[in-house]
PDB file of C-alpha atoms in Angstrom:
ATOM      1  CA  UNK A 183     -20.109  -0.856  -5.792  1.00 65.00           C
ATOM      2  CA  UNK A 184     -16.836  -2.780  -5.352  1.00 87.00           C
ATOM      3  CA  UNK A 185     -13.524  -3.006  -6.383  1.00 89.00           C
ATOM      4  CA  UNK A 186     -12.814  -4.020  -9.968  1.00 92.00           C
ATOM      5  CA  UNK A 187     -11.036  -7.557 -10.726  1.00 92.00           C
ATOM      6  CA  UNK A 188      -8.404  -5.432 -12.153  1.00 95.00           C
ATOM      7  CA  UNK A 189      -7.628  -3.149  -9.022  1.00 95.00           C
ATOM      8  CA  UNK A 190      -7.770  -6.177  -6.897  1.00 96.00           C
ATOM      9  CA  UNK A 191      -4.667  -7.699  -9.126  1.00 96.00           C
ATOM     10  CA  UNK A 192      -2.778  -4.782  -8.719  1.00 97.00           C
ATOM     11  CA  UNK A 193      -3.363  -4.876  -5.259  1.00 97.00           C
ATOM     12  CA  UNK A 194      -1.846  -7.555  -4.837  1.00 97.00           C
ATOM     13  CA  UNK A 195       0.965  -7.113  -6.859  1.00 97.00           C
ATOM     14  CA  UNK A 196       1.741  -3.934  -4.977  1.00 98.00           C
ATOM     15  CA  UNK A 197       1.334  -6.241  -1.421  1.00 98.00           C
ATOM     16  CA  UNK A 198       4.009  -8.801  -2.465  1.00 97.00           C
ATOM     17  CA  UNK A 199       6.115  -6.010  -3.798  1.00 98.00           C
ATOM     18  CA  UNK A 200       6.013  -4.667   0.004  1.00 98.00           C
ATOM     19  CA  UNK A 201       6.206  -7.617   1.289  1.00 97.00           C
ATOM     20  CA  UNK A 202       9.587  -8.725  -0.610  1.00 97.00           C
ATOM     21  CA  UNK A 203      10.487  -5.118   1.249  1.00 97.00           C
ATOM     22  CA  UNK A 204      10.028  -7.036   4.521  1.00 96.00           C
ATOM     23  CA  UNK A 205       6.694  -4.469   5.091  1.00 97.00           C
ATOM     24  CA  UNK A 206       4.307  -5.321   8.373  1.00 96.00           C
ATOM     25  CA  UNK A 207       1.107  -5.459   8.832  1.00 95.00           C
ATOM     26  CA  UNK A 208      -0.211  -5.434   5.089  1.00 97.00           C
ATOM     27  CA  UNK A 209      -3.904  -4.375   4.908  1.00 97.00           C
ATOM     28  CA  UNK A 210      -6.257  -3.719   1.705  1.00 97.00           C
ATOM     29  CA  UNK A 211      -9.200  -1.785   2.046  1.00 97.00           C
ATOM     30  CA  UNK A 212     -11.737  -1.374  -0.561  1.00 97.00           C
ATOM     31  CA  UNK A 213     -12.972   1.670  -0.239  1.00 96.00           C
ATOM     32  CA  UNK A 214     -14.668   2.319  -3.599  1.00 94.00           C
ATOM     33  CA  UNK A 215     -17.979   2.557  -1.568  1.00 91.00           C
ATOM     34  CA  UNK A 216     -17.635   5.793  -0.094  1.00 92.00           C
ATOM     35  CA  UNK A 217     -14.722   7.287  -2.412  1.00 89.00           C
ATOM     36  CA  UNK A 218     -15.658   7.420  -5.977  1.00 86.00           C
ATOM     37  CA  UNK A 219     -11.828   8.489  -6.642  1.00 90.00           C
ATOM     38  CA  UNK A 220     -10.327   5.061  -6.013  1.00 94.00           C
ATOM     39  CA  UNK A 221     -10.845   1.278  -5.318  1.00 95.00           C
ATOM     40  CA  UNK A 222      -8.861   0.127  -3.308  1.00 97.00           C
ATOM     41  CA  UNK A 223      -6.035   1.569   0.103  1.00 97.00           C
ATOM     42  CA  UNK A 224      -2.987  -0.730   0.513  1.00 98.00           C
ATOM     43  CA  UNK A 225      -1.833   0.020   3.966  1.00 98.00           C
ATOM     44  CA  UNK A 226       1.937  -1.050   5.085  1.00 98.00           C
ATOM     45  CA  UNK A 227       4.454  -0.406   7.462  1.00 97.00           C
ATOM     46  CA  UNK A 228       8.002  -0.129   7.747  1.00 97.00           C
ATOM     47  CA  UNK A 229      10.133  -0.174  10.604  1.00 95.00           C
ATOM     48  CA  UNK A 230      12.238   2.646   9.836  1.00 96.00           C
ATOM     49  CA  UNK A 231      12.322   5.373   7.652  1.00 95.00           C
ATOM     50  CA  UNK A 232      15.082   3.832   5.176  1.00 96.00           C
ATOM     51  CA  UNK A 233      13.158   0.869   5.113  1.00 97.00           C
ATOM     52  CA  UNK A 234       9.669   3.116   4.116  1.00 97.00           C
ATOM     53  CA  UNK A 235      11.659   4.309   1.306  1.00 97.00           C
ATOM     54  CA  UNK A 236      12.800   0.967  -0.088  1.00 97.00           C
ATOM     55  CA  UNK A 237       9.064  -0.536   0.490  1.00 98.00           C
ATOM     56  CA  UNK A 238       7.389   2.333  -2.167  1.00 98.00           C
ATOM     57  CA  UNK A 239      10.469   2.456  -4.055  1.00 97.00           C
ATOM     58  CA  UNK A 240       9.978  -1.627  -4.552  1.00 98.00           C
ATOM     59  CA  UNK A 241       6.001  -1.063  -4.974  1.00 98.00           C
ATOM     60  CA  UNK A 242       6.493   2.083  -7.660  1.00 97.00           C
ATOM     61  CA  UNK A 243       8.940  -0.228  -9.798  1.00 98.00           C
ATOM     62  CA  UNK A 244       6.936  -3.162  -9.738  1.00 98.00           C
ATOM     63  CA  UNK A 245       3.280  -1.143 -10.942  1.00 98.00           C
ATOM     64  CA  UNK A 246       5.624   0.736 -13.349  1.00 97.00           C
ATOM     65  CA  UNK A 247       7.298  -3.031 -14.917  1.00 97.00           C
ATOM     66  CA  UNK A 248       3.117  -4.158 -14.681  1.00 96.00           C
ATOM     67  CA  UNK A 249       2.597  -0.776 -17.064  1.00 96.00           C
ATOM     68  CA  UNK A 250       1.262   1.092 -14.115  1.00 97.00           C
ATOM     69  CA  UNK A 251       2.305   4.458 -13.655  1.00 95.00           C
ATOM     70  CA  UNK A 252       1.728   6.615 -10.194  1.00 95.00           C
ATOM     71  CA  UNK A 253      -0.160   9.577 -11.179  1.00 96.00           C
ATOM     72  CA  UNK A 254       0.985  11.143  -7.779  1.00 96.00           C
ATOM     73  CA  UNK A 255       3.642   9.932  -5.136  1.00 95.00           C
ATOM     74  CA  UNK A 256       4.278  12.313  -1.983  1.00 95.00           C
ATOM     75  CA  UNK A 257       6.417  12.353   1.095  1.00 93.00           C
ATOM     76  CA  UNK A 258       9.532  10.439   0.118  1.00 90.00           C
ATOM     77  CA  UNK A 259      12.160  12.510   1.260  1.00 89.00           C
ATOM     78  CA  UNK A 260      10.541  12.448   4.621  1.00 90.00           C
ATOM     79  CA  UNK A 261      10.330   8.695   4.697  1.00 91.00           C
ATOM     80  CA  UNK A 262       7.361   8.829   7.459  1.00 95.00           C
ATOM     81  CA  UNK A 263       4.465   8.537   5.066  1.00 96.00           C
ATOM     82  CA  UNK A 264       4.852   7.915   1.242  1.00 97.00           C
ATOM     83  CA  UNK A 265       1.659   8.247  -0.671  1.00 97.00           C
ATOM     84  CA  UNK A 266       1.260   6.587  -4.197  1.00 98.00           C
ATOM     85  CA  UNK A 267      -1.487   6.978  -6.468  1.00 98.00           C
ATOM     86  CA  UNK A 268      -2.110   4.977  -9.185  1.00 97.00           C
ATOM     87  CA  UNK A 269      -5.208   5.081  -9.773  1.00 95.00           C
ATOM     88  CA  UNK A 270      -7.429   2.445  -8.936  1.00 95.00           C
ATOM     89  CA  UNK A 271      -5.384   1.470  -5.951  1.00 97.00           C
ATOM     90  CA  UNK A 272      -3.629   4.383  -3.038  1.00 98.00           C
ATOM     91  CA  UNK A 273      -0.777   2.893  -1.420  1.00 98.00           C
ATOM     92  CA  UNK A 274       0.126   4.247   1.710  1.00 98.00           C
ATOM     93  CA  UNK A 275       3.594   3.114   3.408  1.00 98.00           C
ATOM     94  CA  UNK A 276       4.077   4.511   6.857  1.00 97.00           C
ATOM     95  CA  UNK A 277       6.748   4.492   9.575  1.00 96.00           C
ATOM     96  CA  UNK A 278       5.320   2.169  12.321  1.00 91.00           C
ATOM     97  CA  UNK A 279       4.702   5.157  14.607  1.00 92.00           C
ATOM     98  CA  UNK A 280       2.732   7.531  12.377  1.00 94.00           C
ATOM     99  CA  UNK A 281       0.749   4.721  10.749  1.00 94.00           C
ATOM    100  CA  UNK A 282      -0.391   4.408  14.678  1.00 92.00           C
ATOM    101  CA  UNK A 283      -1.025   7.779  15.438  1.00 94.00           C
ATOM    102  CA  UNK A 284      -2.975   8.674  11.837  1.00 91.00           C
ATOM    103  CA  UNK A 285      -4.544   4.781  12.275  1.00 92.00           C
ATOM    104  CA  UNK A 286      -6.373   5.016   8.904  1.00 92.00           C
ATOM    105  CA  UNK A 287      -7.652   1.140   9.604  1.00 90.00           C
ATOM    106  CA  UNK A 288     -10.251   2.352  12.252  1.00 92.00           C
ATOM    107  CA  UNK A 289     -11.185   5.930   9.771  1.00 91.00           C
ATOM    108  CA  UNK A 290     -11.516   3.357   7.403  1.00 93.00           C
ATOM    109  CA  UNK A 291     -13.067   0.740   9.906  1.00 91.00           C
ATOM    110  CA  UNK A 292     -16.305   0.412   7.771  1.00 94.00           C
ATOM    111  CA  UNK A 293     -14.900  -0.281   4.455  1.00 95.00           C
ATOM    112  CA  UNK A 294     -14.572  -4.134   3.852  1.00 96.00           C
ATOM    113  CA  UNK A 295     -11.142  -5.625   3.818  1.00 95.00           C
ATOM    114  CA  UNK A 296      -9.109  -7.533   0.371  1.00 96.00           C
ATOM    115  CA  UNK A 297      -7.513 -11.136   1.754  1.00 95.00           C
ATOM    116  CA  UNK A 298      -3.928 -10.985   0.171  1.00 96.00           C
ATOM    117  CA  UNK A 299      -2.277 -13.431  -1.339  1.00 91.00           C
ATOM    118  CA  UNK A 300       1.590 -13.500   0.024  1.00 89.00           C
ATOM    119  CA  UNK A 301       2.133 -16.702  -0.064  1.00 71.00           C
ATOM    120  CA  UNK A 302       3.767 -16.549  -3.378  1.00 51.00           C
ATOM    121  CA  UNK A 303       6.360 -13.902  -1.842  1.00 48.00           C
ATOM    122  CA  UNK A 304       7.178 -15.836   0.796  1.00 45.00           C
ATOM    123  CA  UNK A 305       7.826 -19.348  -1.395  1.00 47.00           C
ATOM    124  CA  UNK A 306      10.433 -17.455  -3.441  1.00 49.00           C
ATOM    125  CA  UNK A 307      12.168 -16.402  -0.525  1.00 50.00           C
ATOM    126  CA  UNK A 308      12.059 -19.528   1.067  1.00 47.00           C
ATOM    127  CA  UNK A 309      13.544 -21.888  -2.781  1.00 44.00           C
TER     128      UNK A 309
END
């Protein structure tokens, strides 16, 4: 089994939200292979914690304009590691040094990764 067409669009919707955020190191995993819960992870990292904040914050407003609500969001007031669920797709935004120290990528290592599509985001900010 992999990821649906659908959960691969909102995928990438959610990556250029993060990216207009000025997130690092953007990664999609599709792990609908061994979860049967969701498609796809959307990994990303901010540099601090206020910048963490405004990445989900940019990524929940963007799935919510798309008609996407998160059916779970955790760890905003910390600002270390926000979790949003919405579904199809998990989006997890961490601070640069947890996302190294709970380094999901290499749990994860197995499941195939999504090519994203930024160039879009970065042509805006460019015109």
């Amino acid at each position: 089994m992999t990821a649906t067409p659908e959960s691969i669009e909102l995928v990438q919707l959610a990556a250029r939200a993060a990216d207009s955020k000025q997130a690092d190191d953007l990664v999609a995993l599709d792990v609908s292979e061994p979860l049967a819960l969701t498609d796809i992870f959307l990994l990303a990292s901010g540099r601090n914690e206020r910048n963490v904040v405004a990445i989900a914050g940019e990524i929940e407003d963007k799935m919510i304009e798309a008609g996407v609500k998160p059916l779970r969001r955790e760890g905003r007031a910390e600002g270390r590691w926000i979790l949003l669920d919405f579904g199809d797709i998990v989006v997890h935004v961490f601070h640069d040094e947890d996302r190294q120290f709970y380094s999901l990528e290499r749990l994860w290592s197995d499941c195939p990764a999504i090519a994203l599509d930024l160039e879009t985001t970065s042509q805006a900010a460019e015109a």
